[in-house]
Coordinates of C-alpha atoms and ligand atoms in Angstrom, one line a residue:
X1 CA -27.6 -21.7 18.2
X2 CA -25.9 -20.3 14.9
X3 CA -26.2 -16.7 13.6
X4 CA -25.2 -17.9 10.1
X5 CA -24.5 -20.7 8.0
X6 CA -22.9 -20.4 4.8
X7 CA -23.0 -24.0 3.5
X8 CA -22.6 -26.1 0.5
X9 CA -19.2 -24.3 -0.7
X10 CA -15.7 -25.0 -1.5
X11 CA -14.2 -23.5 1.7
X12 CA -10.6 -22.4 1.3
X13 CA -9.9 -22.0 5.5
X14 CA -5.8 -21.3 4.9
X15 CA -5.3 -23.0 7.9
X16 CA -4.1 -26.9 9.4
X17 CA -7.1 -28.5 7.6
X18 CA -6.9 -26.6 4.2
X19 CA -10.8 -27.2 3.1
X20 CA -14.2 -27.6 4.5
X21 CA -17.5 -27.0 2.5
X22 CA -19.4 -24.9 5.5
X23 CA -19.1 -22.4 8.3
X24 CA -21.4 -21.5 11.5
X25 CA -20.9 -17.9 13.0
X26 CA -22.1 -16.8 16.2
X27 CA -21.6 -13.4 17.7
X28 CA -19.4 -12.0 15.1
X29 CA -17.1 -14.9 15.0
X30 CA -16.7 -18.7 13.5
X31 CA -18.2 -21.0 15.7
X32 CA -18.0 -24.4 13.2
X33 CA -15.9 -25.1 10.4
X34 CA -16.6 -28.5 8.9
X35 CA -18.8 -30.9 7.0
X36 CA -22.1 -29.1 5.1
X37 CA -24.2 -32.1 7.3
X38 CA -22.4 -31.2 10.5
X39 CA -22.3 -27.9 10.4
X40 CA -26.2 -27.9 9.7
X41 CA -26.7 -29.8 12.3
X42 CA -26.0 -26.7 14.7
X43 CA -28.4 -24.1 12.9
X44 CA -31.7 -23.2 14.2
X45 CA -34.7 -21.9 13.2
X46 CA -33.6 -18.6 13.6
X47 CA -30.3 -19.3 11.8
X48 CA -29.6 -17.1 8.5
X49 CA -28.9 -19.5 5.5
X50 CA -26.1 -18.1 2.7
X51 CA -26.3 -21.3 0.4
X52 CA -22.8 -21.1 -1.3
X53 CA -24.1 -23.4 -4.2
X54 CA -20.6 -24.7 -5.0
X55 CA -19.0 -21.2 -4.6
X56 CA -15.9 -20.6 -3.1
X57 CA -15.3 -19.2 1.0
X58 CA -11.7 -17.6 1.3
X59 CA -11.1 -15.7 4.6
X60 CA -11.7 -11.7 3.5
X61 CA -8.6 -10.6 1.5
X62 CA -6.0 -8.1 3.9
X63 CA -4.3 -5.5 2.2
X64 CA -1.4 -5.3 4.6
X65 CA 0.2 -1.7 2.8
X66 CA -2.3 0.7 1.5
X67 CA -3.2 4.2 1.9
X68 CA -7.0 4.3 2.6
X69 CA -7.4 8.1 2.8
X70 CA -5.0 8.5 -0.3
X71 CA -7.5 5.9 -2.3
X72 CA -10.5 7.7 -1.3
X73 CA -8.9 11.3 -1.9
X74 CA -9.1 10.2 -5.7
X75 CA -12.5 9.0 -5.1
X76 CA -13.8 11.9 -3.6
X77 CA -12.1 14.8 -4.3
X78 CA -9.0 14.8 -6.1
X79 CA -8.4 14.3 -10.3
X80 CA -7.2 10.7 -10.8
X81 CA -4.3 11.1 -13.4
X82 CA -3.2 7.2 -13.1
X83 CA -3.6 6.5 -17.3
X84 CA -2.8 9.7 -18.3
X85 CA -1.3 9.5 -21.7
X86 CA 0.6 12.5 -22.2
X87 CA 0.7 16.4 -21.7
X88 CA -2.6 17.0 -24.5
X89 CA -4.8 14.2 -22.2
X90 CA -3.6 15.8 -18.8
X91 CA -3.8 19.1 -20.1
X92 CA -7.7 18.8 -20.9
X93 CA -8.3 16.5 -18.0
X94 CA -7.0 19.3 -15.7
X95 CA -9.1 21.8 -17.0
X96 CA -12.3 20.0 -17.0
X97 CA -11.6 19.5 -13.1
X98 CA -10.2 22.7 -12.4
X99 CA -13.8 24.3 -14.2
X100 CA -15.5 22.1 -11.1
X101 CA -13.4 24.1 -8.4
X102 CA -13.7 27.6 -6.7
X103 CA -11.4 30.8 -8.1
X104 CA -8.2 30.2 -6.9
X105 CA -8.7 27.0 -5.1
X106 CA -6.0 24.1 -5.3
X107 CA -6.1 21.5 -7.8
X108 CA -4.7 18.5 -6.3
X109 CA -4.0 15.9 -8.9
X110 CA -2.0 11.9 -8.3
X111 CA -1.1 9.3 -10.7
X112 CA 1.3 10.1 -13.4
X113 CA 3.7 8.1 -14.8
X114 CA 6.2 9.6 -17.6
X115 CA 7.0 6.0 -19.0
X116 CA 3.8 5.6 -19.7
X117 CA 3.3 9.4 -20.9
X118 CA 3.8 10.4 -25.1
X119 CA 6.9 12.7 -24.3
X120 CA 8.0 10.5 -21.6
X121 CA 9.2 12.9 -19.5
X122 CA 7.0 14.4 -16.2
X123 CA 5.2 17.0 -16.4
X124 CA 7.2 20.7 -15.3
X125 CA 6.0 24.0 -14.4
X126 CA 5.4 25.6 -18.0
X127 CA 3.5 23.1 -19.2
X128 CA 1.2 22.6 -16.0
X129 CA 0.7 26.7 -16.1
X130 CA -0.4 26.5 -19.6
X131 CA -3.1 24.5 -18.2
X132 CA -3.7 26.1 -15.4
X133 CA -2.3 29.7 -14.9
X134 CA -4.6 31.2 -12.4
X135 CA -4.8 28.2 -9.4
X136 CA -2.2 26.4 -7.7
X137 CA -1.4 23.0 -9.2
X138 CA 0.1 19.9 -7.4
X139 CA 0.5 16.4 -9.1
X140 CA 1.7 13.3 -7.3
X141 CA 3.6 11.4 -9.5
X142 CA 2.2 7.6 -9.3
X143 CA 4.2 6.5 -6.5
X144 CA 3.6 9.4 -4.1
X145 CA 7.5 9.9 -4.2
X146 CA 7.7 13.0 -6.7
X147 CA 5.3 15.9 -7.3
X148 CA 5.1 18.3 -10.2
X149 CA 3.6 21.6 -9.4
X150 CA 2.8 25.2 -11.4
X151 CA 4.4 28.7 -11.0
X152 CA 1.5 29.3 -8.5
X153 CA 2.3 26.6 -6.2
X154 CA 6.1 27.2 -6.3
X155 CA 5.1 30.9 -5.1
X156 CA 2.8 30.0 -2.7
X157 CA 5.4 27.8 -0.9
X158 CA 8.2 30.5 -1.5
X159 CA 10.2 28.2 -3.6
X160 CA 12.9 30.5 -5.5
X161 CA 16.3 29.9 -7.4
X162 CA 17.3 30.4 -4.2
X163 CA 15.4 27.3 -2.1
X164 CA 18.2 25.5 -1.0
X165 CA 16.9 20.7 -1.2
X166 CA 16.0 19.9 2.0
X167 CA 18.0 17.1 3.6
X168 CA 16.5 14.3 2.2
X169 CA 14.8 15.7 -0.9
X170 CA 15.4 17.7 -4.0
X171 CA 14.4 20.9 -5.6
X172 CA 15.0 20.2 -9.3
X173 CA 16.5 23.1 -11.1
X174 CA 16.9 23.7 -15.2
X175 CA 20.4 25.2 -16.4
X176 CA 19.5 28.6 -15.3
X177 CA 18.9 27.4 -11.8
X178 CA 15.1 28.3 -12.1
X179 CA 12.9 25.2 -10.8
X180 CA 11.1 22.9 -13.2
X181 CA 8.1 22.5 -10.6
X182 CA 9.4 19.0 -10.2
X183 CA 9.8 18.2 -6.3
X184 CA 11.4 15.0 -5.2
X185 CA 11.4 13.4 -1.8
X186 CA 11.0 15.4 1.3
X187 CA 11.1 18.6 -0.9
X188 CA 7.4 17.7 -1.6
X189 CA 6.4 19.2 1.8
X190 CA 7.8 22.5 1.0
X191 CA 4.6 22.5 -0.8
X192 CA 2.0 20.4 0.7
X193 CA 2.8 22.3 4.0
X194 CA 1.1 25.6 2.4
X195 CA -1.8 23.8 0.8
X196 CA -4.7 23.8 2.6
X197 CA -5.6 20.5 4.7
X198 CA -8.6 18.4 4.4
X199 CA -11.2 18.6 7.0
X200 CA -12.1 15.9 9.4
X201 CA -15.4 15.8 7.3
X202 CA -13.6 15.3 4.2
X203 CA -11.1 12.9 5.8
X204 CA -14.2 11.0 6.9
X205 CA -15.7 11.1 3.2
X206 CA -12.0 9.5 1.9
X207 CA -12.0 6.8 4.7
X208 CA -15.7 5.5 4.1
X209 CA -15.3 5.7 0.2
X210 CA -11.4 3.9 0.0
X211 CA -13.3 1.2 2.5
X212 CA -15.9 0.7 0.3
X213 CA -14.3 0.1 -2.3
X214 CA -12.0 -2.1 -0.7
X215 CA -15.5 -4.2 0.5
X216 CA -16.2 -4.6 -2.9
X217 CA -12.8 -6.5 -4.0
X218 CA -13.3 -8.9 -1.2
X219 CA -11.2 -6.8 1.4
X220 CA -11.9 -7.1 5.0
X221 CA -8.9 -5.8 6.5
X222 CA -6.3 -3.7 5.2
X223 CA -3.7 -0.7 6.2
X224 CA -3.4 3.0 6.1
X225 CA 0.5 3.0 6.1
X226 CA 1.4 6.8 7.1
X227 CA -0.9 9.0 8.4
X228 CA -0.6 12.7 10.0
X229 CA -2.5 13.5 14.1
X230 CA -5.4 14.9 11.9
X231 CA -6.1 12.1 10.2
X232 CA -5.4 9.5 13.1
X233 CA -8.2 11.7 15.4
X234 CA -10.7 11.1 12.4
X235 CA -10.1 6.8 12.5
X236 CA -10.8 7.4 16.6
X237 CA -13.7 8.9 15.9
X238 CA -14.7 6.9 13.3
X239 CA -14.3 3.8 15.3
X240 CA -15.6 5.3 19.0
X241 CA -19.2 5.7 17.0
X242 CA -18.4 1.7 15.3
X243 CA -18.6 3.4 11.6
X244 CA -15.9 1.9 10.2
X245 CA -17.2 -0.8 7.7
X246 CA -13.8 -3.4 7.7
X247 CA -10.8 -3.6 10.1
X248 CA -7.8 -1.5 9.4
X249 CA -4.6 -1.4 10.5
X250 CA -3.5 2.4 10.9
X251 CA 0.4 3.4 10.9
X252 CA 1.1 7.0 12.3
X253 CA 4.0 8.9 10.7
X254 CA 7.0 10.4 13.1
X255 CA 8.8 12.3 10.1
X256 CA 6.1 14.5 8.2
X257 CA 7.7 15.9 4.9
X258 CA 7.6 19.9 5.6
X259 CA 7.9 19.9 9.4
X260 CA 10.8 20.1 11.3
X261 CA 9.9 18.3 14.7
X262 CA 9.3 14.3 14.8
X263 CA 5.4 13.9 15.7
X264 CA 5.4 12.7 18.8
X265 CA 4.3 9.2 19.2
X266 CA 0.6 8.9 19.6
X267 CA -1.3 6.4 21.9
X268 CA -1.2 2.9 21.4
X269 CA -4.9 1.8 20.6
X270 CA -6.1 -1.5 19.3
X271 CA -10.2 -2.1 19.2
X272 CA -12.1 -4.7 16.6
X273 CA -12.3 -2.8 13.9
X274 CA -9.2 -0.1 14.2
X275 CA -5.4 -1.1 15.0
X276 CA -2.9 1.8 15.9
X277 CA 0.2 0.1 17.2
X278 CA 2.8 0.2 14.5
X279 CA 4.5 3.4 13.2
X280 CA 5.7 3.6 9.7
X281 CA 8.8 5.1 8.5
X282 CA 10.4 5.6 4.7
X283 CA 14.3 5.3 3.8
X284 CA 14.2 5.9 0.5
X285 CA 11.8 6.3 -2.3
X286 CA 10.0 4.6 -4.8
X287 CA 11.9 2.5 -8.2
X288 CA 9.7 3.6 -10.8
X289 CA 10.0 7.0 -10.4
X290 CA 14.2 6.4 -10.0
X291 CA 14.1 7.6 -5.9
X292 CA 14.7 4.4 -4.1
X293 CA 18.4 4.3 -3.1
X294 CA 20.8 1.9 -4.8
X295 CA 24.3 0.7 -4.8
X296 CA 24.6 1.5 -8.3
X297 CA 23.3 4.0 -11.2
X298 CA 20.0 3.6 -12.5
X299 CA 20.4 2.6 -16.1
X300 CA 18.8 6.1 -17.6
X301 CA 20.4 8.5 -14.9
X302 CA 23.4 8.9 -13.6
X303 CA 22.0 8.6 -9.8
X304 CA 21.7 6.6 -7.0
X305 CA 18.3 7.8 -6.0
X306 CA 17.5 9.3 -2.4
X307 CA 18.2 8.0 1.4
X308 CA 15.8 10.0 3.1
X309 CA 17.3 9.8 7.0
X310 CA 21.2 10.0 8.0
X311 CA 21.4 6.6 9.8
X312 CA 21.9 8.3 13.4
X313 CA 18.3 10.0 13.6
X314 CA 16.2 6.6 11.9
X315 CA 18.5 4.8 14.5
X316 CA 17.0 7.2 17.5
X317 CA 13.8 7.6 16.2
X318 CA 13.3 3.9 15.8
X319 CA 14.9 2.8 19.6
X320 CA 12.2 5.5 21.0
X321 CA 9.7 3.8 19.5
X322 CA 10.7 0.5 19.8
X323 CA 11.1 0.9 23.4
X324 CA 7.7 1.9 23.7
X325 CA 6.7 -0.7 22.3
X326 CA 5.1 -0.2 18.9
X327 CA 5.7 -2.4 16.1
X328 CA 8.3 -0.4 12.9
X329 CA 7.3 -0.6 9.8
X330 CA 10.0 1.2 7.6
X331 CA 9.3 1.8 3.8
X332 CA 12.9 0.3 2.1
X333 CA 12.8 -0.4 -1.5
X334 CA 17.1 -0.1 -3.1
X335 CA 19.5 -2.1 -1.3
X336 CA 20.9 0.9 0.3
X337 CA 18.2 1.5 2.1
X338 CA 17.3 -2.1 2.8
X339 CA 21.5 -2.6 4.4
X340 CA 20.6 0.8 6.9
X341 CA 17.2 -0.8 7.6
X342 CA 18.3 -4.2 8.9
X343 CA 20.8 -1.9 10.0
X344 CA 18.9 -0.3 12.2
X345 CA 16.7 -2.9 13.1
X346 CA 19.3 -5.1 14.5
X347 CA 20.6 -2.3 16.5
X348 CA 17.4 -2.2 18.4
X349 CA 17.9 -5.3 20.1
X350 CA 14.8 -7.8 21.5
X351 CA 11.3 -6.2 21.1
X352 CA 10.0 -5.4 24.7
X353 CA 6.7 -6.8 23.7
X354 CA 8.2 -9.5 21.9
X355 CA 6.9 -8.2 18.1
X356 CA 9.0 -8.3 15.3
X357 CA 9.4 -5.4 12.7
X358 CA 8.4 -5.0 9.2
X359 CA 9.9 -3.8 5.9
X360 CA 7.7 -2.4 3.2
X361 CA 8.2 -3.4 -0.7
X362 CA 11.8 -4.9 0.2
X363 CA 12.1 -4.4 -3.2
X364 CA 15.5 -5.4 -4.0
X365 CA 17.0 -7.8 -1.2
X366 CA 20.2 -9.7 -2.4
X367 CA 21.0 -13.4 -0.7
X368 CA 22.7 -11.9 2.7
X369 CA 20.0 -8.9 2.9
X370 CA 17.1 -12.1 3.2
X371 CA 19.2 -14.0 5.5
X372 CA 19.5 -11.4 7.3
X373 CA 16.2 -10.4 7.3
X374 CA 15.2 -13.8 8.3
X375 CA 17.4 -14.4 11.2
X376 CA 15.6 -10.8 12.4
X377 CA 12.2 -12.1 11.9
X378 CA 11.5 -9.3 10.1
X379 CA 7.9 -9.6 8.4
X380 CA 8.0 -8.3 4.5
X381 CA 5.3 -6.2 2.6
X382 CA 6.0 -6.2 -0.8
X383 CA 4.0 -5.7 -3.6
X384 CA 3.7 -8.1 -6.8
X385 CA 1.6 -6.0 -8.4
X386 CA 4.3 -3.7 -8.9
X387 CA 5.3 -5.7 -11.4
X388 CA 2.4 -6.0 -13.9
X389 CA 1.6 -1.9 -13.3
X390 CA 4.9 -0.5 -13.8
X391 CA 7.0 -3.6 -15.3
X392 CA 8.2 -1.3 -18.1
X393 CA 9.6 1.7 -16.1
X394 CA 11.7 -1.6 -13.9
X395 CA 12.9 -2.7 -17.7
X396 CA 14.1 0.9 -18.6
X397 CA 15.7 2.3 -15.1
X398 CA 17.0 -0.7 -13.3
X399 CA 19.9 -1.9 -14.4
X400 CA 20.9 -5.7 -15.7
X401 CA 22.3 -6.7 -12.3
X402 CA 19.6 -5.3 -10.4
X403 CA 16.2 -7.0 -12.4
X404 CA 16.4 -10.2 -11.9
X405 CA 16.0 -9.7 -8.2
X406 CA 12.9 -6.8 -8.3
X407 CA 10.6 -7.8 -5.5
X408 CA 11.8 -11.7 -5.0
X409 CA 9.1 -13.1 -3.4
X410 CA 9.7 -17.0 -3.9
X411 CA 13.4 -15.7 -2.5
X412 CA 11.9 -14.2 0.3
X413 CA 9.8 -17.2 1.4
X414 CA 12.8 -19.4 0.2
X415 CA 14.6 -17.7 3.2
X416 CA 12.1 -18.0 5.8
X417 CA 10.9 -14.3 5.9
X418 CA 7.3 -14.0 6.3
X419 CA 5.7 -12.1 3.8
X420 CA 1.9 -9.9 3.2
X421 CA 1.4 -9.2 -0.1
X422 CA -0.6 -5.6 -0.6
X423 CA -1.2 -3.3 -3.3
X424 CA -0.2 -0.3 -2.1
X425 CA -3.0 1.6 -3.5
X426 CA -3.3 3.9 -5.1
X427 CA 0.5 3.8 -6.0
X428 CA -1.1 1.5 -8.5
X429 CA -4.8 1.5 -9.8
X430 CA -5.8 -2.0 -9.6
X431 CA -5.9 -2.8 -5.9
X432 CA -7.5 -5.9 -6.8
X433 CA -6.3 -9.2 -4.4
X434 CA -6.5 -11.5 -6.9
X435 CA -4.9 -9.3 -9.6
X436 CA -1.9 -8.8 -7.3
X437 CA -2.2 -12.7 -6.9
X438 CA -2.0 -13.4 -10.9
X439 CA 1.0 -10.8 -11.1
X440 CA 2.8 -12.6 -7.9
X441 CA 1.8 -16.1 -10.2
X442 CA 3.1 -14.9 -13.6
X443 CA 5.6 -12.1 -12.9
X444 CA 4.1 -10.4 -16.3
X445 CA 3.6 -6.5 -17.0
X446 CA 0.4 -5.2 -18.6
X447 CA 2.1 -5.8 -21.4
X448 CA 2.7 -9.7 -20.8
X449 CA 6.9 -9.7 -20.4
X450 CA 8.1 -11.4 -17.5
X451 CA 10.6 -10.0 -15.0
X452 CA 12.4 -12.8 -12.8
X453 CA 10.0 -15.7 -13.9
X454 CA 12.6 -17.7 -11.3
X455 CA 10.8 -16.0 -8.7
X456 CA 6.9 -16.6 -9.4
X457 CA 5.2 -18.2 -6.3
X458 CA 2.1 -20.8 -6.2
X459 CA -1.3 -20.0 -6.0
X460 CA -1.8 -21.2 -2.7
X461 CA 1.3 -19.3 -1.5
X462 CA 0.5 -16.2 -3.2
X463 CA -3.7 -16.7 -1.6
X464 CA -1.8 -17.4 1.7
X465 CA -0.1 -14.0 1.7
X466 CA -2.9 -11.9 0.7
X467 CA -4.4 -13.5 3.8
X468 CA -3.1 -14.9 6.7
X469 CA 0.3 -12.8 5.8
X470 CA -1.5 -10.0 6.2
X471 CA -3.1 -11.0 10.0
X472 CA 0.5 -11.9 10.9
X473 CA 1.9 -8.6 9.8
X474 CA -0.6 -6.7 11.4
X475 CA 0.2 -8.9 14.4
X476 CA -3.5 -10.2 14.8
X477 CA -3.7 -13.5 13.4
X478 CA -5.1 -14.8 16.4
X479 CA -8.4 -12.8 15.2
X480 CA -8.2 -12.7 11.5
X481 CA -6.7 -14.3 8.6
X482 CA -8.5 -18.0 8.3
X483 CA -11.2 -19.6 8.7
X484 CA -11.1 -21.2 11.7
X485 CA -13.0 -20.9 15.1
X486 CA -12.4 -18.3 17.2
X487 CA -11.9 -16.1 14.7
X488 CA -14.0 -13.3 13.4
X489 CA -16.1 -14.4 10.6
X490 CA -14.4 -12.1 8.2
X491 CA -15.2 -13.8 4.7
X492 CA -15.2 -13.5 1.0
X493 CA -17.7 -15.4 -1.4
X494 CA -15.8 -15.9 -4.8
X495 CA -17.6 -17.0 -7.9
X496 CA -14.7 -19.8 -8.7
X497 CA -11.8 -21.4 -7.1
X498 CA -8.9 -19.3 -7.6
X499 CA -6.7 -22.4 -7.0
X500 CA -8.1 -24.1 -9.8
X501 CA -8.5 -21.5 -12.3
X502 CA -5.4 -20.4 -14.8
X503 CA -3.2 -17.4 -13.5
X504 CA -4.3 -15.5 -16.2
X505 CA -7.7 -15.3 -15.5
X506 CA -7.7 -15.1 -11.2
X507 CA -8.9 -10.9 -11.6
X508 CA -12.1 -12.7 -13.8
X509 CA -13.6 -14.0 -10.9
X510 CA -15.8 -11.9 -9.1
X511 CA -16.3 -11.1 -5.6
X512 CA -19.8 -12.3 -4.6
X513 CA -20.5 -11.4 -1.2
X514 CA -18.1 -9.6 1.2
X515 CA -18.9 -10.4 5.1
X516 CA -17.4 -8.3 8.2
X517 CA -18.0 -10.3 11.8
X518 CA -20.9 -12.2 9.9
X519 CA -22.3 -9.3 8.8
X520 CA -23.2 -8.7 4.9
X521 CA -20.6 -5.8 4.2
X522 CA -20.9 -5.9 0.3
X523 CA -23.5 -7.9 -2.1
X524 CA -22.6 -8.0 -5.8
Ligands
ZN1 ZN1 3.1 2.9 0.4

């Protein structure tokens, strides 16, 4: 006897037979896919009925590169800046936080973006101590890569005119050799390392909010990518007393920005609801905020960005941990870190478990870098969302030779290389599947130009990554991803057909029911 029916839908199974109008799930996973009448046939009187009404099944959304405790920091305890539109705005919008917090307490801030900003230029030192002169100040630039921080915080980590970069990071400095509070890089732990670290209560607060929330857009399995010991114990706990809501897939850090020693590698773990078998790494930085490491200059600095690891020590951290045999998923966004990457990579040799590595973003492959990509099997997690968020800072740094291949995803599948599309929340705000689907669809910014229309994928495709590409890249889609039996009934009740609806219009539809292993997770 069935558990659960949902029936008289438009099911959407991304697998061999591509639609189906009910399911059956017993114990937590798909026991029927088929025929409303057939699939009827098997329920009982005890049977829970979802009637679908025409509505559309999908297998839950997976959001294969996010940062879960990062989202839920901003929804707990941290001042969202992503919007901010220039120095008045932040200025105002840190005091009314800082008036929340305790004498002398940190104000931990993320989300600005200085093309988006009046004065576009960051924030520096001066202007964040006009705002707040008495407490420590730290703001995350958008994409995590670059921080700008106050007098107090440059004292409290020691930094002087005398702070020498760290290897892989730099302390920016004006004329007079002072520091402008702007950190790039590794530098950023010269700071975070003296700022007082959340406790595993609070972790626990960020994990359950960022989950959520992710519930809410449909998401049913998704990916903390980078994460310290501390954090890692929290997940363990979480999941030995089965509170985790959804099924993530959680990446342990070996380089920690401010510490000297490698982490060593943790346990392998893998349960239903918690993964911990791949660790993540990051060779360069991020393209909006000019830190990912290219061939050339970017168009409005004369730079190349930053290469975060001399080849020799990501080459010997990566064979210890392939050799153990954890999956490697290395951050790589310029095609100078993408070449030492696939570098690296191919240096390893065969997996000893047989798995093949990843490559976050991948943001700017050219035609040998995907072949050779694809001959690796190397599994991409890039993010088309990128493009509608922060389109206009691609426009104003990249230069002409570069744009045409920023994040090309119908040239990645074109070569074989299998790909997850993610948000990587909250680098950008709107973690929403099917808005990273439209954007993957229409390659437009927010302010509707495209960048490389030539490589726009299909709506099925783009559905196909956000679901089954994320099982494969968290190496479980014999469990998750589709809708087929077997599986875990990990579903997503949409109020239309996104295949049948215009790009434009895929974020419209809303998510109607979320369901974890047949269980009502989220109910709009
Ligand atoms: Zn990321």
């Amino acid at each position: 006897m069935l558990d659960l029916v949902l029936y008289n839908g438009h099911v959407l199974t991304q697998a061999a037979s591509p639609i189906a109008g009910a399911v059956g799930v017993r114990a937590g996973r798909i026991a029927i896919v088929g025929a409303t009448d057939d699939v009827m046939r098997e329920a009982g009187g005890s049977t829970v009925r979802i009637d679908l009404a025409g509505r559309t099944l999908v297998p839950g959304f997976n959001d294969a590169h996010a940062h879960v405790w990062k989202i839920g920091h901003l929804l707990t305890s941290m001042l969202d800046i992503r919007g901010v539109r220039g120095l008045d705005d932040l200025g105002e919008r840190m005091q009314r936080f800082g008036a929340k917090l305790a004498d002398g307490a940190w104000l931990l801030g993320r989300g600005y973006n200085e093309a988006a900003m009046l004065e576009r230029r960051a924030p520096t030192r001066a202007d964040l101590d006009r705002a707040a002169p008495h407490r420590p100040v730290v703001l995350t630039r958008t994409c995590g890569h670059i921080a700008a921080v106050n007098s107090r915080a440059l004292e409290a980590a020691g930094i002087g005119p005398d702070t020498p970069s760290p290897a892989g990071g730099i302390v920016d400095r004006d004329e007079r050799g002072q520091p402008t509070g702007l950190l790039h890089e590794t530098a950023i732990g010269l700071v975070t390392r003296v700022v007082p670290p959340p406790t595993s209560g609070d972790y626990e607060a960020m994990i359950l909010a960022a989950l959520s929330h992710q519930l809410a857009l449909g998401i049913t399995s998704s990916a903390d990518c980078g994460v310290s010991p501390a954090l890692l114990a929290v997940y363990r706990a979480l999941d030995a007393r089965g509170a985790l809501p959804s099924r993530i897939n959680v990446m342990p850090l070996r380089r920690v920005d401010g510490v000297a020693d490698p982490v060593p590698l943790p346990e392998r773990f893998a349960s239903e609801r918690l993964r911990v078998d791949t660790i993540k790494f990051l060779a360069d930085g991020g393209l909006s905020g000019a830190t990912a490491a290219l061939s050339v200059d970017y168009r409005h600095a004369r730079q190349r960005g930053v290469l975060r690891f001399d080849r020799e020590e990501l080459m010997a951290l990566c064979r210890e941990t392939h050799e153990a045999g954890w999956r490697i998923a290395t951050h790589a966004i310029g095609d100078v870190a993408i070449d030492q990457v696939l570098d690296v990579y191919e240096g390893l040799g065969p997996h000893p478990r047989g798995l093949a590595h990843r490559i976050e973003h991948f943001g700017l492959p050219d035609a040998s870098q995907l072949r050779r990509a694809a001959k690796q099997r190397v599994i991409a997690a890039p993010q088309a969302i990128f493009i509608r968020a922060l389109g206009r800072n691609f426009r104003e740094y990249l230069p002409d030779s570069l744009l045409p291949r920023t994040y090309p995803i119908r040239a990645m599948l074109d070569a074989g290389v299998r790909v997850a599309l993610s948000s990587d929340a909250p680098v950008v705000e709107d973690d929403n599947p099917l808005a990273g689907m439209m954007a993957a669809i229409t390659r437009r910014d927010s302010e509707g130009r495209a960048i490389a229309k030539e490589q726009a994928i299909h709506v099925d495709e783009a559905l196909y990554a956000y679901t089954m590409g994320g099982a494969v890249a968290s190496g479980d889609e014999e469990n998750r991803g589709s809708i087929e039996v077997g599986k875990w009934a990990d579903l997503a009740v949409l109020s239309n057909d996104p295949l049948s609806v215009p790009a434009e219009t895929l974020p419209d539809i809303e998510v109607d029911v979320t369901l974890v292993g047949g269980q009502v997770a989220f109910e709009r």
